[in-house]
Amino acid sequence: MLGEGILKGLTETARNFFGSFVSPERLTTVQYPEERIAPFEAARSFPFLVFDAKNPGDDADWLAGLRCVSCHICEKECPPKCIFIEKSKDKKPDALGKQQFYPTRFDIDISVCMSCQICVEVCPFDAIKMNTVFELSTTDRFGGLLLDRQQLAQSNEYYHQIHPTEAAGVDEMRAAEKAKADAKAKAATEAAAKAAAAKAQAAQQPAGGAQS
Amino acid sequence: MIKNLDQIFLLFEHWIVSFLPVAWRPMGAIILSVLAIISIFPALFALTTVFERKGLGRIQNRIGPNRVGPLGIFQPIADGIKSLTKEDIVPTSADGVVHFLAPIVQVLAVFMGFAVLPMGRNMVLADMDAGLLFYFSMGASTELSVFMAGWSSRNKYSLLGAMRAVAQMISYEVTLLLSAVPVVMIAGSLSLTKIVAAQNYYTHGLPHWYIFTPWGLAGFVLYAIATTAETNRSPFDLPEGESELVAGYHTEYSGFKFALFFLGEYLAMFSISGMGATLFFGGWAAPFPFLEWIPSWIWFFSKLMLSIFVFIWLRGTLPRLRQDQLMNFAWKFILPLCLLNVLVTALWHFLGVGWERWVFCSLILALAYVLMGLGGMRGMKVGPRRYRYAE
């Protein structure tokens, strides 16, 4: 009959209205600044730079541990062009012990950044990852939203905290790479030692030959 | 004591007026009453906005505003300050004068309606013999302000909203008037105080409100539908349908002018609710004789707030209609029923006191409702929506 649906709807909303007073579990709203829910693991806001602290928990040596080698790939790939990098003149050893450049400037303008994660996808050094912080409001919309390398630097432990699964995978890969590099280095040193020994022997023999 | 409480506002007014010279007293009394009306109803409006938001929140299983003050009760103050400090933008190509006048005309027209509403025993500003007529003519003039706003803004959304509003308000104005006609027929007067007096007596401890008669119930339902449309409230809020027209006729209004439109809308709701209470719910009369010790103005305002609650409840329940549905509903369903209701009221009058008129009138109205409902819904597919996608 006409009007039946309206009555049905009215009872439903009335049930909601009175039910929300009696059963608080109906109210799903989180009272945000006072209450918080943990962010989801797959959440992402803006990129940050990962560094490996020498002593876990000590963030003083962030610059030395920075994984970024200033290769400019992310800067070139960034669709809104919000990354600015300046390469260093000198080099410092990276985690594999190889001499690498490092960024003297690494700025991300998060007012431009669109959180697309492309910089993360293209980084061959796992140096840039997505953060989950979202309370970034500031009274200065130009300087306040332009983050420099120190503001961007976060330890690997922090990365483990916000994206545990992903970080574990990255660490595994890096450990494998390091093992491979170590093995290669060991082989190289052994080969070098062998070569040196052979060379020494060879050098000795002609000398001996000359003697004899 | 109880009598004094019932008349407390009048006594207060007399006391203040007694300080004035005799010649100024009538004018002073009128100015005081006007001041009371233009301060009480906006205050009620402020309260209603926060209660509406909280009520809608509860209907949607939310808490609603709870940040400003305890339980968010000071929210309207914050909103008021915000709208006062906002920039007042007038579009370059807008008609400045009309654009400026539209919100003022709206609020003025709505306030005029309060003049004839009896808000308690002896509490009526202007006890006109043709109060009902005056009230409806003032209510109709709000359409002018709506169209002024839409036309002067020079904005397609504003104009579309205003055109919708005028079409809707004129259609429902007819049914609004026709749904009030039975009351006039039975009460025999256009004076609102007389209409209240005609309902304010009891037999066996039960009131003689018009809502408790078949034609009164039908008239009230029709009146309620017409008022919802007349005040542009959901589900008839097409003139300001956010999803299609930005904000309808007040798209180009900002700051305090927008607040005035908002105020006008709510004041219209109050006054039309008060009118509904007066016509069908015995105005300021108590529902039972043993409750007559409660002041009459409390009864009036509680009836008013109850109907505001129903407005909010409807808003939280029903989705917006489409323009053609709205028009069809007004002209093909509500209007015939209104005309039939007028006939039934005449029948009720001429059948005289007895059980026959109850049976006949109820039967006719119920039958008409069911048949017209069936006829109107014939060929209409009712059920869950089926989506068709392009292949």
Coordinates of C-alpha atoms in Angstrom, one line a residue:
Chain A
M1 CA 0.0 0.0 0.0
L2 CA 1.0 3.6 -0.5
G3 CA 3.1 4.9 2.3
E4 CA 4.2 1.5 3.6
G5 CA 7.8 2.1 2.6
I6 CA 7.9 5.5 4.4
L7 CA 6.6 3.9 7.6
K8 CA 9.2 1.2 7.3
G9 CA 11.9 3.7 6.8
L10 CA 10.7 5.8 9.7
T11 CA 10.8 2.9 12.1
E12 CA 14.3 2.1 10.9
T13 CA 15.6 5.6 11.5
A14 CA 13.7 5.7 14.9
R15 CA 15.4 2.5 15.9
N16 CA 18.8 4.0 15.0
F17 CA 17.9 7.2 16.9
F18 CA 17.0 5.5 20.1
G19 CA 19.3 2.6 19.7
S20 CA 22.4 4.9 19.5
F21 CA 21.5 6.1 23.0
V22 CA 21.1 2.6 24.5
S23 CA 23.8 0.6 22.8
P24 CA 27.1 2.6 22.4
E25 CA 28.5 -0.1 20.1
R26 CA 26.3 1.3 17.3
L27 CA 28.4 4.5 17.3
T28 CA 31.3 3.7 15.1
T29 CA 32.9 7.2 15.2
V30 CA 36.3 7.4 16.7
Q31 CA 36.7 10.6 18.7
Y32 CA 39.9 11.4 16.8
P33 CA 42.3 13.6 18.8
E34 CA 41.5 11.8 22.0
E35 CA 41.1 8.3 20.6
R36 CA 43.1 6.9 17.7
I37 CA 43.1 3.7 15.8
A38 CA 46.4 2.3 14.7
P39 CA 47.1 3.1 11.0
F40 CA 46.8 0.2 8.6
E41 CA 50.0 -1.4 7.4
A42 CA 49.3 -0.5 3.8
A43 CA 48.7 3.1 4.6
R44 CA 50.8 5.8 3.0
S45 CA 51.1 9.5 3.1
F46 CA 54.4 11.0 2.0
P47 CA 57.9 9.6 1.3
F48 CA 60.7 9.5 3.8
L49 CA 64.4 8.6 3.5
V50 CA 65.6 5.4 5.2
F51 CA 68.9 5.4 7.1
D52 CA 70.6 2.5 8.9
A53 CA 71.6 3.6 12.3
K54 CA 74.9 2.1 13.5
N55 CA 73.5 1.6 17.0
P56 CA 69.8 0.9 16.8
G57 CA 67.9 3.7 18.6
D58 CA 70.6 6.2 18.1
D59 CA 69.6 8.7 15.4
A60 CA 72.6 11.0 15.6
D61 CA 74.5 9.4 12.7
W62 CA 71.5 9.7 10.3
L63 CA 73.6 11.3 7.6
A64 CA 76.2 8.6 7.6
G65 CA 73.6 5.8 7.4
L66 CA 71.5 7.4 4.7
R67 CA 70.9 4.8 2.0
C68 CA 70.3 7.4 -0.7
V69 CA 73.2 7.6 -3.2
S70 CA 71.8 10.6 -5.0
C71 CA 71.2 8.8 -8.2
H72 CA 68.4 11.3 -9.2
I73 CA 66.1 8.5 -10.5
C74 CA 63.2 9.4 -8.2
E75 CA 63.6 13.1 -9.0
K76 CA 63.3 12.3 -12.7
E77 CA 60.4 9.9 -12.3
C78 CA 58.4 12.1 -9.9
P79 CA 55.2 13.1 -11.8
P80 CA 54.5 16.3 -10.0
K81 CA 58.3 17.1 -9.7
C82 CA 58.3 17.7 -6.0
I83 CA 61.7 16.2 -5.3
F84 CA 64.9 18.2 -5.5
I85 CA 68.3 16.5 -5.1
E86 CA 71.8 17.9 -5.0
K87 CA 74.7 15.4 -5.4
S88 CA 77.7 15.6 -3.1
K89 CA 81.2 16.2 -4.4
D90 CA 82.9 13.6 -2.2
K91 CA 81.9 10.0 -1.5
K92 CA 81.2 7.9 1.5
P93 CA 80.9 4.1 1.9
D94 CA 77.5 2.6 1.7
A95 CA 76.1 -0.5 3.5
L96 CA 78.0 -2.7 1.1
G97 CA 81.2 -0.9 1.7
K98 CA 81.2 0.6 -1.7
Q99 CA 82.1 4.3 -2.1
Q100 CA 79.0 6.2 -3.1
F101 CA 77.8 9.8 -3.5
Y102 CA 75.2 11.1 -1.0
P103 CA 72.7 13.9 -1.2
T104 CA 73.8 17.2 0.1
R105 CA 70.3 18.4 -0.4
F106 CA 67.2 16.3 -0.6
D107 CA 63.9 18.3 -0.5
I108 CA 60.4 17.1 -0.9
D109 CA 57.6 19.6 -1.2
I110 CA 54.7 17.7 0.4
S111 CA 52.3 20.4 -0.7
V112 CA 53.0 19.2 -4.3
C113 CA 53.6 15.5 -3.6
M114 CA 50.6 13.4 -4.6
S115 CA 51.6 10.2 -2.7
C116 CA 51.8 8.1 -5.8
Q117 CA 54.7 6.0 -4.5
I118 CA 56.5 6.0 -7.8
C119 CA 59.7 7.2 -6.2
V120 CA 59.5 4.2 -3.9
E121 CA 58.9 1.8 -6.9
V122 CA 61.9 3.1 -8.8
C123 CA 64.5 3.4 -6.1
P124 CA 67.1 0.7 -6.6
F125 CA 68.6 1.2 -3.1
D126 CA 65.4 1.0 -1.0
A127 CA 66.3 4.4 0.2
I128 CA 62.9 6.0 -0.1
K129 CA 59.8 4.6 1.5
M130 CA 56.3 5.8 2.2
N131 CA 55.5 7.3 5.7
T132 CA 52.2 7.0 7.5
V133 CA 52.2 10.3 9.4
F134 CA 49.3 12.5 8.5
E135 CA 49.3 15.3 11.1
L136 CA 51.5 17.6 9.0
S137 CA 49.6 20.9 9.3
T138 CA 51.7 24.0 9.7
T139 CA 51.2 27.7 9.8
D140 CA 53.7 28.3 7.0
R141 CA 52.4 26.8 3.8
F142 CA 55.6 27.3 1.9
G143 CA 58.6 26.6 4.2
G144 CA 56.6 24.4 6.5
L145 CA 55.6 22.0 3.9
L146 CA 59.1 21.8 2.2
L147 CA 60.8 19.0 4.1
D148 CA 64.6 18.8 3.9
R149 CA 66.8 15.7 4.2
Q150 CA 67.0 15.7 8.0
Q151 CA 63.2 16.1 8.4
L152 CA 62.8 13.3 5.9
A153 CA 65.4 10.9 7.4
Q154 CA 63.9 8.1 9.4
S155 CA 65.6 5.0 10.8
N156 CA 65.1 1.5 9.5
E157 CA 63.6 0.6 12.9
Y158 CA 60.9 3.2 12.2
Y159 CA 60.3 1.6 8.9
H160 CA 59.9 -1.7 10.6
Q161 CA 57.4 -0.2 12.9
I162 CA 55.1 1.3 10.3
H163 CA 55.4 -1.4 7.6
P164 CA 56.6 -4.6 9.3
T165 CA 56.1 -7.0 6.5
E166 CA 57.5 -4.9 3.7
A167 CA 60.5 -3.9 5.8
A168 CA 61.3 -7.5 6.6
G169 CA 61.3 -8.3 2.9
V170 CA 63.5 -5.4 2.2
D171 CA 65.9 -6.4 4.9
E172 CA 66.1 -9.9 3.7
M173 CA 66.8 -8.8 0.2
R174 CA 69.5 -6.4 1.4
A175 CA 71.1 -9.1 3.6
A176 CA 71.2 -11.4 0.6
E177 CA 72.7 -8.7 -1.6
K178 CA 75.3 -8.0 1.1
A179 CA 76.1 -11.7 1.5
K180 CA 76.5 -11.9 -2.2
A181 CA 78.7 -8.8 -2.3
D182 CA 80.7 -10.1 0.7
A183 CA 81.2 -13.5 -1.1
K184 CA 82.2 -11.7 -4.2
A185 CA 84.6 -9.4 -2.3
K186 CA 86.0 -12.5 -0.5
A187 CA 86.4 -14.3 -3.8
A188 CA 87.9 -11.2 -5.3
T189 CA 90.4 -10.8 -2.4
E190 CA 91.2 -14.5 -2.5
A191 CA 91.7 -14.3 -6.3
A192 CA 93.8 -11.2 -5.8
A193 CA 95.8 -13.0 -3.1
K194 CA 96.2 -16.0 -5.3
A195 CA 97.2 -13.8 -8.2
A196 CA 99.5 -11.9 -6.0
A197 CA 101.0 -15.1 -4.7
A198 CA 101.3 -16.5 -8.3
K199 CA 102.8 -13.2 -9.3
A200 CA 105.3 -13.4 -6.5
Q201 CA 106.1 -17.0 -7.4
A202 CA 106.5 -16.0 -11.0
A203 CA 108.7 -13.1 -10.0
Q204 CA 110.7 -15.4 -7.8
Q205 CA 111.1 -18.0 -10.5
P206 CA 112.7 -15.8 -13.2
A207 CA 114.9 -14.5 -10.5
G208 CA 115.7 -18.0 -9.5
G209 CA 116.2 -18.9 -13.1
A210 CA 118.6 -16.0 -13.5
Q211 CA 120.3 -17.3 -10.4
S212 CA 120.6 -20.8 -11.8
Chain B
M1 CA 0.0 31.5 41.1
I2 CA -0.6 29.1 38.3
K3 CA -2.7 31.6 36.5
N4 CA 0.1 34.1 36.9
L5 CA 2.6 31.7 35.4
D6 CA 0.3 31.1 32.5
Q7 CA 0.1 34.9 31.9
I8 CA 3.7 35.7 33.0
F9 CA 4.7 37.3 29.8
L10 CA 1.6 39.5 29.6
L11 CA 2.1 40.6 33.2
F12 CA 5.7 41.4 32.5
E13 CA 4.7 43.4 29.5
H14 CA 2.1 45.3 31.5
W15 CA 4.6 46.0 34.2
I16 CA 7.2 47.4 31.8
V17 CA 4.6 49.4 29.9
S18 CA 3.3 51.0 33.1
F19 CA 6.5 53.0 33.3
L20 CA 5.5 54.7 30.0
P21 CA 3.2 57.7 29.6
V22 CA -0.4 56.6 29.0
A23 CA -0.4 57.8 25.4
W24 CA 2.6 55.6 24.5
R25 CA 1.4 52.5 26.2
P26 CA -0.4 50.7 23.3
M27 CA 2.6 51.3 21.1
G28 CA 5.0 50.2 23.8
A29 CA 3.1 47.0 24.3
I30 CA 3.2 46.2 20.6
I31 CA 6.9 47.0 20.3
L32 CA 7.6 44.7 23.3
S33 CA 5.7 41.9 21.8
V34 CA 7.5 42.3 18.5
L35 CA 10.8 42.3 20.3
A36 CA 9.9 39.1 22.2
I37 CA 9.0 37.4 18.9
I38 CA 12.1 38.5 17.1
S39 CA 14.3 37.4 19.9
I40 CA 12.7 34.1 21.0
F41 CA 12.3 32.5 17.6
P42 CA 15.9 33.1 16.4
A43 CA 17.1 31.7 19.7
L44 CA 14.9 28.7 19.1
F45 CA 16.4 28.5 15.6
A46 CA 19.9 28.4 17.1
L47 CA 19.0 25.6 19.4
T48 CA 17.2 23.7 16.6
T49 CA 20.2 23.8 14.3
V50 CA 22.3 22.0 16.9
F51 CA 19.5 19.6 17.9
E52 CA 18.9 18.9 14.2
R53 CA 22.5 18.0 13.6
K54 CA 22.7 15.9 16.7
G55 CA 19.4 14.2 15.8
L56 CA 20.5 13.5 12.3
G57 CA 23.7 12.1 13.7
R58 CA 21.9 9.8 16.0
I59 CA 19.7 8.6 13.1
Q60 CA 22.9 7.8 11.2
N61 CA 24.5 6.2 14.3
R62 CA 26.8 9.1 14.8
I63 CA 27.3 11.4 17.8
G64 CA 26.9 14.7 16.0
P65 CA 28.6 18.0 17.0
N66 CA 30.2 17.6 20.4
R67 CA 33.2 19.9 20.4
V68 CA 32.0 23.4 21.2
G69 CA 31.0 23.6 24.8
P70 CA 29.4 20.7 26.8
L71 CA 27.8 18.3 24.3
G72 CA 28.4 20.8 21.5
I73 CA 25.6 23.1 22.8
F74 CA 27.5 26.2 21.9
Q75 CA 27.9 25.2 18.3
P76 CA 25.3 27.8 17.0
I77 CA 27.3 30.6 18.6
A78 CA 30.4 29.4 16.8
D79 CA 28.5 29.1 13.6
G80 CA 27.0 32.6 14.1
I81 CA 30.4 34.2 14.7
K82 CA 31.7 32.3 11.6
S83 CA 29.0 33.6 9.3
L84 CA 29.4 37.1 10.7
T85 CA 33.1 37.2 10.0
K86 CA 32.9 35.7 6.5
E87 CA 33.3 37.8 3.5
D88 CA 30.1 39.0 1.9
I89 CA 30.5 38.3 -1.8
V90 CA 28.2 39.9 -4.3
P91 CA 28.7 38.6 -7.9
T92 CA 29.9 41.3 -10.3
S93 CA 27.0 40.8 -12.7
A94 CA 24.4 40.4 -9.9
D95 CA 21.6 42.9 -9.4
G96 CA 23.0 44.4 -6.3
V97 CA 19.8 45.9 -4.8
V98 CA 17.6 42.8 -5.3
H99 CA 20.4 40.5 -4.3
F100 CA 20.6 42.5 -1.0
L101 CA 16.9 42.7 -0.5
A102 CA 16.0 39.0 -1.0
P103 CA 17.1 37.6 2.3
I104 CA 15.6 40.5 4.2
V105 CA 12.3 40.1 2.4
Q106 CA 12.3 36.4 3.2
V107 CA 12.9 36.9 7.0
L108 CA 10.5 39.8 7.1
A109 CA 7.7 37.9 5.4
V110 CA 8.2 34.9 7.7
F111 CA 8.2 37.1 10.8
M112 CA 5.0 38.7 9.8
G113 CA 3.3 35.3 10.0
F114 CA 4.1 35.1 13.7
A115 CA 1.9 38.1 14.4
V116 CA -1.3 36.2 14.2
L117 CA -0.2 33.0 15.8
P118 CA -1.8 32.5 19.3
M119 CA 1.2 31.3 21.3
G120 CA -0.7 31.0 24.6
R121 CA -3.8 32.1 26.3
N122 CA -4.2 35.8 25.3
M123 CA -0.8 35.7 23.8
V124 CA -1.3 36.9 20.2
L125 CA 0.2 40.0 18.8
A126 CA -2.6 40.9 16.3
D127 CA -5.8 39.0 16.8
M128 CA -7.2 39.5 13.4
D129 CA -10.6 38.2 12.2
A130 CA -9.0 36.9 9.1
G131 CA -5.8 35.8 10.7
L132 CA -5.6 32.6 8.7
L133 CA -5.8 34.5 5.5
F134 CA -3.2 37.0 6.6
Y135 CA -0.9 34.2 7.6
F136 CA -1.1 32.3 4.3
S137 CA -0.7 35.5 2.3
M138 CA 2.4 36.3 4.2
G139 CA 3.7 32.7 3.8
A140 CA 3.1 33.0 0.1
S141 CA 5.2 36.1 -0.2
T142 CA 8.3 34.2 0.7
E143 CA 8.2 32.8 -2.8
L144 CA 8.9 36.3 -4.0
S145 CA 12.1 36.4 -2.0
V146 CA 13.2 33.0 -3.3
F147 CA 12.7 34.1 -6.8
M148 CA 14.4 37.5 -6.1
A149 CA 17.4 35.6 -4.8
G150 CA 17.6 33.2 -7.7
W151 CA 17.0 35.9 -10.4
S152 CA 19.3 38.6 -9.1
S153 CA 22.3 36.2 -8.6
R154 CA 22.8 35.7 -12.3
N155 CA 23.8 32.2 -11.8
K156 CA 22.3 29.3 -13.7
Y157 CA 22.1 27.1 -10.5
S158 CA 20.5 29.9 -8.6
L159 CA 17.9 30.5 -11.3
L160 CA 17.2 26.8 -11.7
G161 CA 16.8 26.4 -8.0
A162 CA 14.5 29.5 -7.8
M163 CA 12.4 28.2 -10.7
R164 CA 12.0 24.8 -9.0
A165 CA 11.2 26.6 -5.8
V166 CA 8.5 28.7 -7.3
A167 CA 7.0 25.8 -9.2
Q168 CA 7.0 23.7 -6.0
M169 CA 5.8 26.4 -3.6
I170 CA 3.0 27.5 -5.8
S171 CA 1.8 23.9 -6.4
Y172 CA 1.9 23.1 -2.7
E173 CA 0.5 26.5 -1.7
V174 CA -2.8 25.3 -3.2
T175 CA -2.9 22.1 -1.2
L176 CA -1.7 23.9 1.9
L177 CA -4.7 26.3 1.7
L178 CA -7.1 23.5 0.8
S179 CA -6.0 21.3 3.6
A180 CA -6.7 24.2 6.1
V181 CA -10.2 24.9 4.6
P182 CA -12.0 22.0 6.5
V183 CA -10.9 23.6 9.8
V184 CA -12.4 26.9 8.8
M185 CA -15.5 25.1 7.7
I186 CA -16.0 23.4 11.0
A187 CA -14.8 26.2 13.3
G188 CA -16.7 28.8 11.3
S189 CA -14.0 31.4 11.6
L190 CA -10.8 32.6 10.0
S191 CA -9.6 33.9 13.4
L192 CA -7.0 31.7 14.8
T193 CA -8.0 32.5 18.4
K194 CA -11.5 31.3 17.6
I195 CA -10.2 28.2 15.9
V196 CA -8.2 27.4 19.1
A197 CA -11.3 28.2 21.3
A198 CA -13.4 25.9 19.1
Q199 CA -11.1 22.9 19.9
N200 CA -10.5 23.8 23.6
Y201 CA -13.1 21.8 25.4
Y202 CA -13.3 18.3 26.7
T203 CA -15.8 15.5 26.9
H204 CA -15.1 12.5 29.2
G205 CA -11.6 14.0 29.7
L206 CA -10.8 13.9 26.0
P207 CA -10.0 16.9 23.9
H208 CA -11.9 18.0 20.8
W209 CA -8.9 18.6 18.7
Y210 CA -9.5 18.4 15.0
I211 CA -6.8 15.8 14.5
F212 CA -9.1 13.3 16.3
T213 CA -11.7 13.4 13.5
P214 CA -11.4 11.6 10.1
W215 CA -11.3 14.7 8.1
G216 CA -8.9 16.3 10.6
L217 CA -6.5 13.4 10.4
A218 CA -6.6 13.5 6.6
G219 CA -6.3 17.2 6.6
F220 CA -3.4 17.1 9.0
V221 CA -1.5 14.6 6.9
L222 CA -2.1 16.6 3.8
Y223 CA -1.1 19.8 5.6
A224 CA 2.1 18.2 6.9
I225 CA 3.1 17.1 3.4
A226 CA 2.3 20.6 2.0
T227 CA 4.2 22.3 4.8
T228 CA 7.3 20.1 4.2
A229 CA 7.2 21.1 0.6
E230 CA 6.4 24.7 1.4
T231 CA 9.4 25.1 3.7
N232 CA 11.7 23.3 1.2
R233 CA 12.5 20.6 3.7
S234 CA 13.7 17.1 2.8
P235 CA 12.3 15.1 1.0
F236 CA 11.0 18.1 -1.0
D237 CA 14.3 20.1 -0.8
L238 CA 14.8 20.2 -4.6
P239 CA 15.2 24.0 -4.7
E240 CA 18.4 23.6 -2.8
G241 CA 19.4 20.1 -3.8
E242 CA 23.1 20.1 -3.1
S243 CA 23.8 17.1 -5.3
E244 CA 22.4 18.8 -8.4
L245 CA 22.2 22.6 -7.9
V246 CA 25.1 23.4 -5.6
A247 CA 22.8 25.2 -3.2
G248 CA 19.9 26.3 -5.3
Y249 CA 18.7 29.8 -5.0
H250 CA 21.2 30.8 -2.3
T251 CA 24.2 29.6 -4.2
E252 CA 25.6 33.1 -4.5
Y253 CA 25.0 34.1 -0.9
S254 CA 27.7 34.0 1.7
G255 CA 28.3 35.3 5.1
F256 CA 25.4 36.8 7.0
K257 CA 23.0 37.0 4.0
F258 CA 23.2 33.2 3.8
A259 CA 22.6 33.0 7.5
L260 CA 19.5 35.1 7.0
F261 CA 18.2 32.6 4.4
F262 CA 19.0 29.8 6.8
L263 CA 17.2 31.7 9.5
G264 CA 14.2 32.3 7.3
E265 CA 13.9 28.7 6.4
Y266 CA 13.8 27.6 10.0
L267 CA 11.5 30.4 11.1
A268 CA 9.2 29.3 8.3
M269 CA 9.3 25.9 9.7
F270 CA 8.5 27.1 13.2
S271 CA 5.7 29.3 12.1
I272 CA 4.1 26.7 9.9
S273 CA 4.5 24.1 12.7
G274 CA 2.8 26.5 15.1
M275 CA 0.1 27.0 12.5
G276 CA -0.3 23.2 12.2
A277 CA -0.6 22.9 16.0
T278 CA -3.2 25.7 16.0
L279 CA -5.3 24.2 13.3
F280 CA -5.3 20.6 14.2
F281 CA -3.8 20.2 17.7
G282 CA -5.8 22.7 19.6
G283 CA -3.1 25.4 19.7
W284 CA -2.1 26.2 23.2
A285 CA -4.7 23.9 24.7
A286 CA -3.7 21.1 27.1
P287 CA -4.4 17.5 25.8
F288 CA -6.2 16.6 29.0
P289 CA -8.2 18.7 31.5
F290 CA -6.0 17.6 34.5
L291 CA -2.9 19.0 32.7
E292 CA -4.4 22.4 32.3
W293 CA -2.3 23.8 35.2
I294 CA 0.8 23.7 32.9
P295 CA 1.1 27.1 31.2
S296 CA -0.5 27.4 27.8
W297 CA 2.7 28.7 26.1
I298 CA 4.5 25.5 27.3
W299 CA 1.9 23.4 25.4
F300 CA 2.2 25.5 22.3
F301 CA 6.0 25.4 22.2
S302 CA 6.1 21.7 23.0
K303 CA 3.7 21.0 20.2
L304 CA 5.8 23.1 17.9
M305 CA 9.1 21.4 18.9
L306 CA 7.5 18.0 18.5
S307 CA 6.6 18.8 14.9
I308 CA 10.2 20.1 14.4
F309 CA 11.3 16.7 15.6
V310 CA 9.1 15.1 13.0
F311 CA 10.6 17.3 10.3
I312 CA 14.1 16.3 11.3
W313 CA 13.0 12.6 11.5
L314 CA 11.6 12.8 8.0
R315 CA 14.8 14.5 6.8
G316 CA 16.9 11.7 8.2
T317 CA 14.7 9.1 6.5
L318 CA 13.6 10.1 3.1
P319 CA 15.6 10.6 -0.1
R320 CA 14.9 13.6 -2.3
L321 CA 12.2 13.4 -4.9
R322 CA 12.6 14.1 -8.6
Q323 CA 11.0 17.2 -10.0
D324 CA 8.3 15.3 -12.0
Q325 CA 7.5 13.1 -9.1
L326 CA 7.1 16.1 -6.9
M327 CA 4.7 17.8 -9.4
N328 CA 2.7 14.6 -10.0
F329 CA 2.4 14.1 -6.3
A330 CA 1.1 17.6 -5.7
W331 CA -1.4 17.8 -8.6
K332 CA -2.5 14.2 -9.0
F333 CA -2.6 12.9 -5.5
I334 CA -2.5 15.6 -2.8
L335 CA -4.9 18.1 -4.6
P336 CA -7.7 15.6 -5.3
L337 CA -7.5 14.3 -1.8
C338 CA -7.7 17.8 -0.5
L339 CA -10.8 18.5 -2.5
L340 CA -12.3 15.3 -1.4
N341 CA -11.5 16.2 2.2
V342 CA -13.4 19.4 1.8
L343 CA -16.4 17.5 0.6
V344 CA -16.1 14.9 3.4
T345 CA -16.0 17.8 5.9
A346 CA -19.2 19.1 4.6
L347 CA -20.7 15.6 4.8
W348 CA -19.5 15.4 8.4
H349 CA -21.2 18.7 9.2
F350 CA -24.5 17.8 7.6
L351 CA -24.7 14.2 9.0
G352 CA -25.0 15.7 12.5
V353 CA -23.8 14.2 15.7
G354 CA -23.8 10.4 15.7
W355 CA -21.8 7.4 14.8
E356 CA -22.8 7.4 11.2
R357 CA -20.6 10.3 10.3
W358 CA -17.6 8.7 11.8
V359 CA -18.1 5.5 9.8
F360 CA -19.0 7.2 6.5
C361 CA -16.3 9.9 6.5
S362 CA -13.6 7.4 7.6
L363 CA -14.6 5.0 4.9
I364 CA -14.7 7.5 2.1
L365 CA -11.3 8.9 3.0
A366 CA -9.6 5.5 3.6
L367 CA -11.1 4.1 0.3
A368 CA -10.0 7.2 -1.6
Y369 CA -6.5 6.9 -0.2
V370 CA -6.1 3.2 -1.0
L371 CA -7.6 3.5 -4.5
M372 CA -5.6 6.5 -5.4
G373 CA -2.5 5.0 -4.0
L374 CA -3.1 1.8 -6.1
G375 CA -3.9 3.9 -9.2
G376 CA -0.9 6.1 -8.7
M377 CA 1.5 3.1 -8.2
R378 CA 0.1 1.1 -11.1
G379 CA 2.7 0.5 -13.7
M380 CA 5.4 1.6 -11.2
K381 CA 8.2 -0.9 -10.5
V382 CA 8.7 -1.0 -6.7
G383 CA 11.6 -3.0 -5.4
P384 CA 15.3 -3.1 -5.3
R385 CA 16.9 -1.2 -8.1
R386 CA 18.5 -3.2 -10.9
Y387 CA 21.5 -1.7 -12.5
R388 CA 22.2 -2.1 -16.2
Y389 CA 25.7 -1.5 -17.4
A390 CA 26.9 -0.7 -20.9
E391 CA 28.4 -3.8 -22.6

